[in-house]
Coordinates of C-alpha atoms and ligand atoms in Angstrom, one line a residue:
X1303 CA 3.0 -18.9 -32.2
X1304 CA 3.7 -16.7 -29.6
X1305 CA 4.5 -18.1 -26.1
X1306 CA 1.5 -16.0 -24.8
X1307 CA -0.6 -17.6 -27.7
X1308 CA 0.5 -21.2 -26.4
X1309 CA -0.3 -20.1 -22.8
X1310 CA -3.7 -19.0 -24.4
X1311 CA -4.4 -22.2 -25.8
X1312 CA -3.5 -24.2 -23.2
X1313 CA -5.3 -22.4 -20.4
X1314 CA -8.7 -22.5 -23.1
X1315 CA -8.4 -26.7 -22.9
X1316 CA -9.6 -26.1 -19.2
X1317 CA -11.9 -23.7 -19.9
X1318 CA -10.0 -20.6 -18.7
X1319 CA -10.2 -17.2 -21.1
X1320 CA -6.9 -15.5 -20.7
X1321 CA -8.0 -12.8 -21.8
X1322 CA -10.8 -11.9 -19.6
X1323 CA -8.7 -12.5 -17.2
X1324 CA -6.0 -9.9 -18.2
X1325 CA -9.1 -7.7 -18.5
X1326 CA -10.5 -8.3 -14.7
X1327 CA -6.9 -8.1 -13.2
X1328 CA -6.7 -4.7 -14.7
X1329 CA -9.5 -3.4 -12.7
X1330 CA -9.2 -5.0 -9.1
X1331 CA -8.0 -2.1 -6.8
X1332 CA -4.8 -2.9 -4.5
X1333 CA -4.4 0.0 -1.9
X1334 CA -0.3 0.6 -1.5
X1335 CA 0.7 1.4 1.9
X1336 CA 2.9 4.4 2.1
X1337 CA 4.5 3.2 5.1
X1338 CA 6.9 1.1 3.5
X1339 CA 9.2 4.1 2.2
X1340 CA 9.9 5.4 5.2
X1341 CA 9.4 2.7 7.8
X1342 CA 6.6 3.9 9.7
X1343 CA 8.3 7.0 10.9
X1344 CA 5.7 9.3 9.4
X1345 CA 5.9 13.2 8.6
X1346 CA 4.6 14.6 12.1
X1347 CA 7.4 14.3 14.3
X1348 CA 5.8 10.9 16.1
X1349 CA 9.4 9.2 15.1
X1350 CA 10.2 5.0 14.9
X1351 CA 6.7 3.2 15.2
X1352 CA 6.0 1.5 18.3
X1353 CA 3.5 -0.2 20.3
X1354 CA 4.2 -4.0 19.4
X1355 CA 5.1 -3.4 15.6
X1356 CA 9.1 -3.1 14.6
X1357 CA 10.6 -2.3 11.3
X1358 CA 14.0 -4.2 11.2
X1359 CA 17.4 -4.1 9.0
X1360 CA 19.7 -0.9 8.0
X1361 CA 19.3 0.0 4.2
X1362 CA 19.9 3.6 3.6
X1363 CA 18.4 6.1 2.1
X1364 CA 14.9 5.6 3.9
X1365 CA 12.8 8.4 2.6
X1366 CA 13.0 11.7 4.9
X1367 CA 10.5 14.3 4.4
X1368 CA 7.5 14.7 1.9
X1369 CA 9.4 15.5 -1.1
X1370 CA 11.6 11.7 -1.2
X1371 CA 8.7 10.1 0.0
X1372 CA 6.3 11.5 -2.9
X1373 CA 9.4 10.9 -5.3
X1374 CA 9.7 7.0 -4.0
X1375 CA 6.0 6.6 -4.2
X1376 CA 6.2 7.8 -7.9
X1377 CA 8.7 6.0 -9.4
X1378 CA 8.0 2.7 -7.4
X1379 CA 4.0 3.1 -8.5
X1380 CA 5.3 3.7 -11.9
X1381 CA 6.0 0.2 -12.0
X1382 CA 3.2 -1.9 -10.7
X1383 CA 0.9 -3.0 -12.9
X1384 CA -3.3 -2.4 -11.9
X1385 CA -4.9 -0.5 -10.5
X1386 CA -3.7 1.8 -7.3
X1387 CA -4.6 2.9 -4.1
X1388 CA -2.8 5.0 -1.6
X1389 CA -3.2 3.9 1.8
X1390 CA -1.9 6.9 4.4
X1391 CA -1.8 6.9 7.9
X1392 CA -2.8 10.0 9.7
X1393 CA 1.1 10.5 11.1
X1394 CA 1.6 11.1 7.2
X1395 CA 0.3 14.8 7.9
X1396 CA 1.6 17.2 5.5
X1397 CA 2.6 20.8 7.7
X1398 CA 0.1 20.2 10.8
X1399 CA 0.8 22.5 13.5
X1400 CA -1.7 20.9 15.7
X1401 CA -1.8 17.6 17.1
X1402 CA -3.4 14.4 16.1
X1403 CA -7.0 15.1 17.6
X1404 CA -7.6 18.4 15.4
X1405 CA -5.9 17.3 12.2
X1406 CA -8.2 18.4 9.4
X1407 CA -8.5 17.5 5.6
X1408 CA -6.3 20.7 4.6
X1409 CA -3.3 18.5 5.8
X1410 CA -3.5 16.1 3.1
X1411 CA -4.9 18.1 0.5
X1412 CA -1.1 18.0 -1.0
X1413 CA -1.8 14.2 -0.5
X1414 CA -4.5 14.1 -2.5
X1415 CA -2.8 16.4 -5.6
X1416 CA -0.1 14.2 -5.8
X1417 CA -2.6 11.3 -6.0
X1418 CA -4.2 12.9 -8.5
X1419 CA -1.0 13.6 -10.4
X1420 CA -0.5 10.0 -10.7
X1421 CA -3.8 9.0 -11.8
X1422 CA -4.5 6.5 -8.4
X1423 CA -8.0 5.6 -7.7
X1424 CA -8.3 6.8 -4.3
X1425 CA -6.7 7.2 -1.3
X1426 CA -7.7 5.0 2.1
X1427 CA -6.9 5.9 5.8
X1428 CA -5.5 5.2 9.1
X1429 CA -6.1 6.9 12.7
X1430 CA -2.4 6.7 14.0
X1431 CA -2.8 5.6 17.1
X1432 CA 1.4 4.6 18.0
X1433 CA 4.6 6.6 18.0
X1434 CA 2.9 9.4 20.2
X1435 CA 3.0 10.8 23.9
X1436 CA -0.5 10.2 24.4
X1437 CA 0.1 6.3 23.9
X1438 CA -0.1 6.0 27.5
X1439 CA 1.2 2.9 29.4
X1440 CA 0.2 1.0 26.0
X1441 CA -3.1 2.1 25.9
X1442 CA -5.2 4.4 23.4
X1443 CA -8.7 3.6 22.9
X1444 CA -9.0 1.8 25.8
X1445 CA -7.1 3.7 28.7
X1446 CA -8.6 3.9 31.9
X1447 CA -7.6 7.6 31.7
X1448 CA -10.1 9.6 30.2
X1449 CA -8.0 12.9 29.2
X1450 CA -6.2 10.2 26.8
X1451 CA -9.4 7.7 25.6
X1452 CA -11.1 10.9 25.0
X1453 CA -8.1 12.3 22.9
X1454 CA -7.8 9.2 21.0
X1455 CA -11.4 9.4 20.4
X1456 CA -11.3 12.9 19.2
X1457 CA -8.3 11.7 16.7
X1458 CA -10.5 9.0 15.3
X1459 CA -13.5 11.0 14.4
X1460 CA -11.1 13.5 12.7
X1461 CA -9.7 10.7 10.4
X1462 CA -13.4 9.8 9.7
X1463 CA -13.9 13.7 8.2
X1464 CA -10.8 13.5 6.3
X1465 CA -11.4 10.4 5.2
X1466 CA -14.9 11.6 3.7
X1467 CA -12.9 14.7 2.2
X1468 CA -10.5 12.1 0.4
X1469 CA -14.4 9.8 -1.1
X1470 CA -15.2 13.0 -2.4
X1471 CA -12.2 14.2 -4.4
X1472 CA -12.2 10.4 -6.0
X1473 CA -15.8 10.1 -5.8
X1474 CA -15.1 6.3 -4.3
X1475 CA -15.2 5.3 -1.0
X1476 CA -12.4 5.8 1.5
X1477 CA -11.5 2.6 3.9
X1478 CA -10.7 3.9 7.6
X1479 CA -9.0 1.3 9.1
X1480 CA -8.7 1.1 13.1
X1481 CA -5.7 -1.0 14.6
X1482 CA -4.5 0.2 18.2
X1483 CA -1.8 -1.3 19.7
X1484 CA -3.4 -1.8 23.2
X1485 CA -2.2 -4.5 25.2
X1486 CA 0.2 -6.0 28.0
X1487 CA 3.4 -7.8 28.4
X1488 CA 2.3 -10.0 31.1
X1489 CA -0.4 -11.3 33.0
X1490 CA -3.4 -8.9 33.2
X1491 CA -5.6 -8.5 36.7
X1492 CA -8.6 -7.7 34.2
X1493 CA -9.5 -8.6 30.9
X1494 CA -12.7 -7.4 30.6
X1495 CA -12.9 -3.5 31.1
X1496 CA -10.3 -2.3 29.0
X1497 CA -12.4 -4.1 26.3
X1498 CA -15.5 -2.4 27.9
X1499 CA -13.8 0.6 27.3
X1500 CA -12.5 0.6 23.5
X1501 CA -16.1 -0.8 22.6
X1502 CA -17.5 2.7 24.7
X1503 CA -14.8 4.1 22.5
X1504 CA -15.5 2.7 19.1
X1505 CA -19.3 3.6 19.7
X1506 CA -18.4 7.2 20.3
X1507 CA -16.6 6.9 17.2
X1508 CA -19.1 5.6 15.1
X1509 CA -21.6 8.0 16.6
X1510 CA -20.4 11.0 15.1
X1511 CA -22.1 10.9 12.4
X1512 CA -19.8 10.1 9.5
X1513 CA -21.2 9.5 5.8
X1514 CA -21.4 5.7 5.5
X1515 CA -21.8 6.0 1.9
X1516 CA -18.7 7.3 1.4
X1517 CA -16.5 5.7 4.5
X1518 CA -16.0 2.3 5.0
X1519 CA -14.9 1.9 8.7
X1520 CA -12.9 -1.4 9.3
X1521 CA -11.2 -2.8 12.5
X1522 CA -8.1 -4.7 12.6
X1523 CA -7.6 -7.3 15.5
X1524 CA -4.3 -8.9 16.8
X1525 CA -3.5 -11.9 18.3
X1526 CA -0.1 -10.1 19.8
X1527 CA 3.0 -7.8 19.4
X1528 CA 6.4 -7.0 20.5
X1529 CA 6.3 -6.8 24.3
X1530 CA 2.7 -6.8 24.5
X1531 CA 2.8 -10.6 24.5
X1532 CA 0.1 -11.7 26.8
X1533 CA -2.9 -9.6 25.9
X1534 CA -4.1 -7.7 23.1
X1535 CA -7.5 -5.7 23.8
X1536 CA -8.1 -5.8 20.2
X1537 CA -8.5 -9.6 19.8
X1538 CA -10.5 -11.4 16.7
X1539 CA -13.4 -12.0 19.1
X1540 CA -13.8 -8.7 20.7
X1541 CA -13.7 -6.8 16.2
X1542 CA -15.8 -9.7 14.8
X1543 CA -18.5 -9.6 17.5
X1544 CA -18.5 -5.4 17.5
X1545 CA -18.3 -5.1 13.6
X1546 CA -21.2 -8.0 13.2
X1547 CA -23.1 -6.3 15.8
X1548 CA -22.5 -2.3 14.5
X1549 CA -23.0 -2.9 11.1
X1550 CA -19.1 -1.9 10.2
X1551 CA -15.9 -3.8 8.5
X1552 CA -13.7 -7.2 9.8
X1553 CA -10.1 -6.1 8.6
X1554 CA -7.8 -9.6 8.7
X1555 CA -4.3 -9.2 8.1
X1556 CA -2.6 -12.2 7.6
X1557 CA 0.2 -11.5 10.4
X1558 CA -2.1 -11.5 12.8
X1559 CA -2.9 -14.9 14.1
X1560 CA -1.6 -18.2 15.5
X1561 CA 0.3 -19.6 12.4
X1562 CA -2.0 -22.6 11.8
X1563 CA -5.1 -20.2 11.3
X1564 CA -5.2 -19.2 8.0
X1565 CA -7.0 -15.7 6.1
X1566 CA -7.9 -17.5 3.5
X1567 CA -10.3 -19.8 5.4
X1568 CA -11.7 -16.9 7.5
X1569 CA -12.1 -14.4 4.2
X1570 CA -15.5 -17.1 3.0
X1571 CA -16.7 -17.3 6.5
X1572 CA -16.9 -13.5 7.0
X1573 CA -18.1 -13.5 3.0
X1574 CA -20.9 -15.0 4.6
X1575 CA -22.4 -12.4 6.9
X1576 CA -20.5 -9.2 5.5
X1577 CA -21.1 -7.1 2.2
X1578 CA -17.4 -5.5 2.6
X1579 CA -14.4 -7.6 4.2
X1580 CA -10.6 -5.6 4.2
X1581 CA -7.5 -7.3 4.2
X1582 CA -4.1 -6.4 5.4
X1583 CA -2.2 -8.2 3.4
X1584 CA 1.6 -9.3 4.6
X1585 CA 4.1 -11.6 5.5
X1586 CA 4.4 -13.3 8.7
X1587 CA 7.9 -15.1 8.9
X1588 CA 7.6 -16.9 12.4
X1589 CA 5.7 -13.7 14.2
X1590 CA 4.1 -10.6 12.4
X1591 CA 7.2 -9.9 11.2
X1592 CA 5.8 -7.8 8.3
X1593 CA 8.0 -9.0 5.7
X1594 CA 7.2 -8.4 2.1
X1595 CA 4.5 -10.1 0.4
X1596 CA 5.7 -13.0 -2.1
X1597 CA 3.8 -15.2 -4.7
X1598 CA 3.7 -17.9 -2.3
X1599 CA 1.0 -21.0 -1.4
X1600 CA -1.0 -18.8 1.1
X1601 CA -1.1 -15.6 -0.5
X1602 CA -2.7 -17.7 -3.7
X1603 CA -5.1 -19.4 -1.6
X1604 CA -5.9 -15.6 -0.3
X1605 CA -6.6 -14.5 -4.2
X1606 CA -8.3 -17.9 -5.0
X1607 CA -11.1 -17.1 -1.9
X1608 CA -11.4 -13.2 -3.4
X1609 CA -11.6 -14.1 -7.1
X1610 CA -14.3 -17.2 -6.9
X1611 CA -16.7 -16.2 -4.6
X1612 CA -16.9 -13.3 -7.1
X1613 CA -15.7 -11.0 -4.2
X1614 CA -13.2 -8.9 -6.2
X1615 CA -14.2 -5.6 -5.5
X1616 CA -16.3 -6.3 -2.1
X1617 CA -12.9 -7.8 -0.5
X1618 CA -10.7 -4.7 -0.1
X1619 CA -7.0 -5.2 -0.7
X1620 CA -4.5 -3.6 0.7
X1621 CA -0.7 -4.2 1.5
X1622 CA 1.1 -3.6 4.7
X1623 CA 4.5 -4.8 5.2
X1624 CA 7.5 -3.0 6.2
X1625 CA 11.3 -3.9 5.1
X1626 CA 14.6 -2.0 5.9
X1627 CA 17.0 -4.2 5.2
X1628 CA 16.7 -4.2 1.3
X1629 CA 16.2 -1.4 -1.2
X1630 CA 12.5 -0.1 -0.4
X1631 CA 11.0 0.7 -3.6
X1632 CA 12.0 -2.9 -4.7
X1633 CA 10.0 -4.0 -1.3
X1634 CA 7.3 -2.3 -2.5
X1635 CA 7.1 -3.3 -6.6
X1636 CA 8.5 -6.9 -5.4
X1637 CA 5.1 -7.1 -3.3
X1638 CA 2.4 -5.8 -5.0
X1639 CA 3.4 -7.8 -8.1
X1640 CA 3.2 -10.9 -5.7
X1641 CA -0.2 -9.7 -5.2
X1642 CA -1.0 -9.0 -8.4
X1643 CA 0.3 -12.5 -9.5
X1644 CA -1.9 -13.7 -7.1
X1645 CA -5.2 -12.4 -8.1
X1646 CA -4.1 -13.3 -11.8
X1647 CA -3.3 -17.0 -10.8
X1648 CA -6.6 -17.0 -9.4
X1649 CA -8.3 -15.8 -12.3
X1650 CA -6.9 -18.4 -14.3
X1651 CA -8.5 -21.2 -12.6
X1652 CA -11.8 -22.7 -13.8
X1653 CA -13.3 -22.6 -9.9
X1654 CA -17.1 -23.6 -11.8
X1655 CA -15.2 -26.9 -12.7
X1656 CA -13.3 -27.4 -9.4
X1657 CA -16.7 -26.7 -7.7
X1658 CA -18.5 -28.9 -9.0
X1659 CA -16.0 -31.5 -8.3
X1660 CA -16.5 -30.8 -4.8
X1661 CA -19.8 -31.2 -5.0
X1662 CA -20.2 -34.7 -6.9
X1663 CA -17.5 -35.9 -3.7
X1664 CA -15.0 -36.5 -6.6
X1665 CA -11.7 -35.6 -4.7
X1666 CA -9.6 -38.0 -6.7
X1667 CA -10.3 -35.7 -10.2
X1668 CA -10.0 -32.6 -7.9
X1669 CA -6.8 -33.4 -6.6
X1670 CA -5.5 -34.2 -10.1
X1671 CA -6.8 -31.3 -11.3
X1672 CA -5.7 -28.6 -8.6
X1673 CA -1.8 -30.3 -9.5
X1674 CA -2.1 -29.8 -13.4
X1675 CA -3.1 -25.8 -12.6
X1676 CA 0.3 -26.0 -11.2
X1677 CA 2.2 -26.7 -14.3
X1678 CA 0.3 -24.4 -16.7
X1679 CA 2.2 -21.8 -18.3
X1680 CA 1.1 -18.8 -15.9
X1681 CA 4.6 -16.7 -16.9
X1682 CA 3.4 -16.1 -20.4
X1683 CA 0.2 -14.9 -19.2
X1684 CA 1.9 -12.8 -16.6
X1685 CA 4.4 -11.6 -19.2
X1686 CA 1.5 -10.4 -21.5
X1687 CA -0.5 -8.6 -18.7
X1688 CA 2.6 -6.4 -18.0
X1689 CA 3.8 -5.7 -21.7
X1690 CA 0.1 -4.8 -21.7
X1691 CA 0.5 -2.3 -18.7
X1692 CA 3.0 -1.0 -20.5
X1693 CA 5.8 -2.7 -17.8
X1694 CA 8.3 -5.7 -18.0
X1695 CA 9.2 -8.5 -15.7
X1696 CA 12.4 -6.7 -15.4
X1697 CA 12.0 -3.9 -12.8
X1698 CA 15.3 -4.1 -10.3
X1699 CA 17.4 -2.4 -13.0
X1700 CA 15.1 0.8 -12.9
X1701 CA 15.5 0.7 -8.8
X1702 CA 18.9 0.3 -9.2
X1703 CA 19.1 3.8 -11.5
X1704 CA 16.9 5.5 -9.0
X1705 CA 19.1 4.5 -6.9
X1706 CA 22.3 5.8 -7.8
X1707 CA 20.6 8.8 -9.2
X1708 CA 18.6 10.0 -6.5
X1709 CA 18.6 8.0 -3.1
X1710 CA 22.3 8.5 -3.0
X1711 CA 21.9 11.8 -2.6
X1712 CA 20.2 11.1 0.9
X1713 CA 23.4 10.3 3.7
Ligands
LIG468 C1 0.1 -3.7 13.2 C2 -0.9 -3.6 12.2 C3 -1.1 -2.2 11.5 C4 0.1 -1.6 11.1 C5 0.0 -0.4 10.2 C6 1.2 0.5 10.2 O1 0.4 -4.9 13.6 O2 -0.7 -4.6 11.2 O3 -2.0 -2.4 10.4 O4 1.0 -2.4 10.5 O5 -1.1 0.3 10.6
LIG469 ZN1 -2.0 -4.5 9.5

């Protein structure tokens, strides 16, 4: 018997089918950030990201221009198993001789060929509202001065268009996701108006009269960043209240909270008023440190709460971590495969059993139970999933070629 065909068996005495869940993995979309080649410096001159958020660590041969980063992208997707997303941000322009607030779909038509090329099923989006001159005193969306609100705005709606140009060329919807870094270092004098103002904002936004069939507008909050430590305008309160009320997207990424709040417990509790919820998912190691994603306890409890409330394609995934200070396609593979475990761990669970369970109060047999999972033979299944997607569990020797063979080139 092969070790796959023991796994098989074994997870079938609780009632699991390894092979529909091989099958399901296969088909959950995971949208890759393309952030993490060239650590959030972007293609349109905006340079190092700012506004709270820091990329850390000195590996070379960060990807430069277009060309390296298209080549990264390639081989790095070329070995994650699923199925793929690109996630841009608008600062990933491709040639724009204008500024943020008039880019147009023709600067990421070359995006959207090179997606193409490599079979992804779609592409998602991001206004780009940091690393620019316009970021003033902190503030985007909700400045007091109007010149810049107004250009922010402008920038926004833009995103919206060319995110309804990218739905169409994939014929699937195209997440827009908004995260601003607004905020101060110390002690605000008012609290209330700069909200005021990014909700005038986001309705401005939202009234221009996108295609909500083919858009899915999110918001991201944030409990804090780098030296905006005292107040974000962007808070959970202020997104959840706004997207409940306007009919749009929660986006929760996992780095953004007090570290005893967890995304798994909020993604059922939005599941609960919400057709679509979007995820950020990451790594925070003390702060939103953006580290990259691992198979660990909370990013299994994350899959767990997406795969059995049968929320696989409503919850939209999508990475967003950042690491310099090791090779950065292996940041990449290393973290969607973490996700990827995850959702697979999660589909080989028996969550009817477990559920019921909870239900008859029998926490004794549910305890027991949730430890066995634990000891199942998950690498087999894992093993068989890859050699399935045509990939192995080895991939750091294929990084390590790459690397010699092309990054080098890049000093
Ligand atoms: C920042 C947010 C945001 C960014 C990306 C680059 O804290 O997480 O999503 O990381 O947009
Ligand atoms: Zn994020």
């Amino acid at each position: 018997m092969t070790e796959y065909e023991h796994a098989r068996q074994a997870y079938a005495a609780y009632g699991v089918d390894t092979e529909a869940a091989i099958s399901e993995l296969k088909d959950i979309p995971v949208s890759i950030h393309c952030w993490q080649g060239d650590d959030v410096v972007g293609l349109d001159g905006g340079g190092a990201a700012s506004g709270g958020i820091q990329t850390t660590g000195n590996y070379p041969y960060r990807a430069r221009n277009f060309e390296e980063l298209k080549a990264d992208i390639k081989k790095a997707f070329s070995l994650m198993p699923g199925k793929k997303r690109l996630n841009l941000h608008a600062s990933y322009a491709v040639g724009a001789k204008v500024d943020r607030d008039e880019y147009k779909s023709e600067h990421f038509a070359d995006w959207v060929k090179f997606a193409k090329e490599l079979g992804l099923d779609g592409i998602d989006f991001n206004p780009t509202m940091f690393s620019h001159k316009n970021v003033k005193d902190g503030l985007t969306l909700s400045s007091p001065d109007e010149t810049i609100r107004k250009f922010w705005i402008k920038h926004c709606i833009a995103c919206l268009k060319i995110a309804e140009y990218f739905a169409d060329e994939f014929k699937n919807q195209c997440t827009v996701n908004i995260w601003i870094p607004d905020g101060f270092k110390d002690v605000p004098a008012d609290r209330l108006f700069p909200r005021i103002r990014l909700k005038n904002s986001l309705d401005e936004i939202l009234s221009s009269g996108y295609n909500k069939s083919k858009v899915i507008v999110a918001v991201e909050s944030k409990v804090f960043g780098i030296g905006v430590e005292s107040y974000t305008v962007g808070s959970n309160e202020f997104y959840q209240n706004y997207a409940a009320k306007n009919n749009i997207c929660c986006l929760l990424d996992n780095g953004h909270y007090h570290p005893l709040e967890y995304v798994s417990d909020k993604i059922p509790a939005l599941l609960a008023f919400y057709d679509t919820v979007a995820l950020h998912v990451t790594r925070g190691v003390r702060w939103d440190s953006d580290h990259v994603v691992l198979f660990e306890d909370e990013l299994k409890e994350i899959a767990k709460e997406i795969v059995r409330n049968g929320a696989t394609q409503k919850v939209k995934i999508a990475l967003d971590y950042f690491d310099a200070s090791i090779n950065r396609l292996s940041a990449w593979v290393t973290g969607q495969r973490a996700m990827q475990k995850a959702l697979l761990n999660a589909l080989l669970i028996n969550h009817k059993e477990l559920a019921e369970l909870q239900d008859k109060a029998d926490f004794t047999a549910l305890m027991v139970r949730q430890e066995e999972y634990k000891t199942l033979p998950f690498g087999a299944v894992w093993k068989e999933y890859l050699k399935r997607q045509g990939l192995e569990e080895e991939y750091l020797s294929a990084i390590r070629e790459y690397e010699t063979q092309v990054s080098k080139e890049r000093v």
